[in-house]
């Protein structure tokens, strides 16, 4: 068993980084250093942004200071990572170099609304705190007209989120008794909802959306927004008017990861699909920055549930290598998600995304119990890791 002190450097204090740090601290004696680096001061529980959008949450209730982790013996460095060398397991943050024995990269995706002309000026970003807070304010004054939810391009994280957003906005309009005055459209760059989970589940989600009178327009890849005339332009030649626009922006691999040379194929980071190790020994990548091809030909969806499970595997295997205790674990490709429907109801899907030839994912009958389970999950997340 190794007794010398080892350092594990974790890049990102989002879902993957937070879970890795906590699990490692549980598995490693105190002599080993665990360092988390993030530009953000606070960890935000992203699933609750959709409740914040309609006034059901406040930002301070769904975020926690990362510095709290220091109490557990996890070092937290706040700053922008400006350079990354996966081969030497070193980074530059706040103009200082840090090098480690193990590197875990969980830097998520970079949101890139600026890559669609007119988009950021015209609407509200559903995927960041500022955008959803501004959308909530705009909704208060919105009493009639065309409300458009747009998924600009693929891939994007949390394949359920835009569908949930449209359903929660529909519910909000009903609660405010303006539903008859509002036309709701959902334009998506993909051919159907949550396609990787299979045609049956995709059709079921589509039905849930359309049953609420939301007009669904698949295969609409956003190319431009004319803010003055309030017109959406799609690459299939279609155009559509809107009065209020909520969007999921294009996603790309974070700049510092792209510059490190790690993200070669398809723009995302290739890893061993079971251990999450990159081609550089002792350097791991987990969560949204990874590109893991599935047998069906599409990549594993980007979702917190996978970042979480991958973090547990990587933390366990690093602790095992350092302490010599336990057996190697493998990421199984299993995942699950809630789908908020409004009316305090939700659906739930769970399955094996590594299933061959196609993922095996089952959707359970929606009801109030899944919504209650999601409330519990939120509570547990914010308590358990901080
Ligand atoms: C509205 C919404 C709802 C969602 N709902 C769900 C859900 O219900 N279920 C689910 O499974 N998933 C959900 N997700 C997706 C989930 O949040 C992500 O998949 C998950 O956060 C990915 O974890 P990660 O660790 O890969 O990246 P993140 O959690 O995004 O963490 C990346 C971290 O890296 C930091 N960072 C990046 N670059 C740098 C840099 N250069 N220097 C310093 N720090 C940097 C960022 O500040 C960030 O904190 C949702 C997402 C959104 C937006």
Coordinates of C-alpha atoms and ligand atoms in Angstrom, one line a residue, residues 11-18 37-50 66 77-83 92-93 105-111 125-128 132 157-162 164-165 251 254-257 286-290 301-308 310 336-339 374 377, ligand 1:
X11 CA -11.4 20.4 -12.6
X12 CA -14.9 21.7 -12.2
X13 CA -17.2 21.8 -9.2
X14 CA -20.3 21.0 -11.1
X15 CA -22.0 17.6 -10.8
X16 CA -19.0 15.4 -11.7
X17 CA -16.4 17.4 -9.8
X18 CA -18.5 17.7 -6.7
X37 CA -10.9 24.1 -9.1
X38 CA -13.8 26.1 -10.5
X39 CA -14.3 29.6 -11.8
X40 CA -17.7 29.7 -10.0
X41 CA -18.0 30.6 -6.3
X42 CA -21.3 28.6 -6.1
X43 CA -22.5 25.2 -7.2
X44 CA -25.9 25.5 -8.8
X45 CA -28.4 22.6 -8.9
X46 CA -29.4 23.0 -12.5
X47 CA -32.6 20.9 -12.6
X48 CA -34.2 23.5 -10.3
X49 CA -33.6 26.3 -12.9
X50 CA -36.8 25.2 -14.5
X66 CA -18.2 25.5 -3.0
X77 CA -9.5 27.0 -5.6
X78 CA -11.7 29.6 -7.3
X79 CA -10.4 30.8 -10.6
X80 CA -10.4 30.4 -14.4
X81 CA -8.4 27.5 -15.6
X82 CA -6.4 29.1 -18.5
X83 CA -4.3 26.1 -19.6
X92 CA -2.7 27.0 -14.8
X93 CA -5.2 28.8 -12.6
X105 CA -11.6 16.7 -15.8
X106 CA -15.3 17.6 -15.4
X107 CA -15.6 21.0 -17.0
X108 CA -19.0 20.4 -18.6
X109 CA -20.0 22.3 -21.8
X110 CA -19.6 25.8 -22.9
X111 CA -22.8 27.5 -23.9
X125 CA -31.2 31.4 -22.2
X126 CA -33.0 28.6 -20.4
X127 CA -29.6 27.0 -19.4
X128 CA -28.1 29.7 -17.2
X132 CA -33.9 32.1 -16.4
X157 CA -27.3 18.6 -22.0
X158 CA -30.3 17.1 -20.4
X159 CA -32.4 16.0 -23.3
X160 CA -35.6 16.2 -21.2
X161 CA -35.1 19.8 -20.1
X162 CA -36.5 21.8 -23.1
X164 CA -40.0 20.0 -19.3
X165 CA -39.5 23.8 -19.8
X251 CA -23.1 23.7 -26.8
X254 CA -14.8 24.3 -23.2
X255 CA -12.1 26.3 -24.8
X256 CA -9.3 25.2 -22.4
X257 CA -10.1 21.5 -23.2
X286 CA -16.2 12.6 -17.0
X287 CA -19.6 14.1 -17.6
X288 CA -20.7 16.5 -20.4
X289 CA -17.2 17.0 -21.9
X290 CA -17.0 13.3 -22.9
X301 CA -26.6 11.8 -23.8
X302 CA -25.1 14.6 -21.7
X303 CA -26.8 14.5 -18.3
X304 CA -26.0 14.9 -14.6
X305 CA -27.1 11.4 -13.8
X306 CA -24.2 10.0 -16.0
X307 CA -21.7 12.6 -14.6
X308 CA -22.6 11.5 -11.1
X310 CA -19.0 8.2 -13.7
X336 CA -32.6 7.7 -15.1
X337 CA -34.4 11.0 -15.3
X338 CA -37.5 12.8 -14.1
X339 CA -39.7 14.7 -16.6
X374 CA -37.9 14.9 -7.7
X377 CA -33.9 14.5 -4.9
Ligands
LIG1 C1 -32.0 23.6 -16.9 C2 -31.2 22.3 -16.8 C3 -31.8 21.2 -16.2 C4 -31.2 20.0 -16.0 N1 -31.8 18.9 -15.5 C5 -31.2 17.7 -15.4 C6 -31.8 16.6 -14.8 O1 -33.0 16.7 -14.3 N2 -31.2 15.4 -14.7 C7 -29.9 15.3 -15.2 O2 -29.3 14.2 -15.2 N3 -29.2 16.4 -15.8 C8 -29.8 17.6 -15.8 N4 -29.2 18.6 -16.4 C9 -27.8 18.4 -16.9 C10 -26.7 18.5 -15.9 O3 -26.8 19.7 -15.2 C11 -25.4 18.4 -16.5 O4 -25.4 17.2 -17.4 C12 -24.3 18.2 -15.5 O5 -24.2 19.4 -14.7 C13 -23.0 17.8 -16.1 O6 -22.0 17.7 -15.1 P1 -20.5 18.1 -15.4 O7 -19.7 17.9 -14.1 O8 -20.0 17.4 -16.6 O9 -20.5 19.6 -15.8 P2 -21.0 20.9 -14.9 O10 -22.0 20.5 -13.9 O11 -21.6 21.9 -16.0 O12 -19.7 21.5 -14.3 C14 -18.7 22.1 -15.0 C15 -18.0 23.1 -14.1 O13 -16.8 23.5 -14.7 C16 -16.5 24.8 -14.5 N5 -15.6 25.3 -15.5 C17 -15.8 25.1 -16.9 N6 -14.7 25.7 -17.5 C18 -13.9 26.2 -16.5 C19 -12.6 26.9 -16.6 N7 -12.0 27.1 -17.7 N8 -12.1 27.3 -15.4 C20 -12.7 27.1 -14.2 N9 -13.9 26.4 -14.1 C21 -14.5 26.0 -15.3 C22 -17.9 25.4 -14.5 O14 -18.0 26.7 -13.8 C23 -18.8 24.4 -13.9 O15 -19.0 24.6 -12.5 C24 -29.8 19.9 -16.5 C25 -29.2 21.0 -17.1 C26 -29.9 22.2 -17.2 C27 -29.1 23.4 -17.8

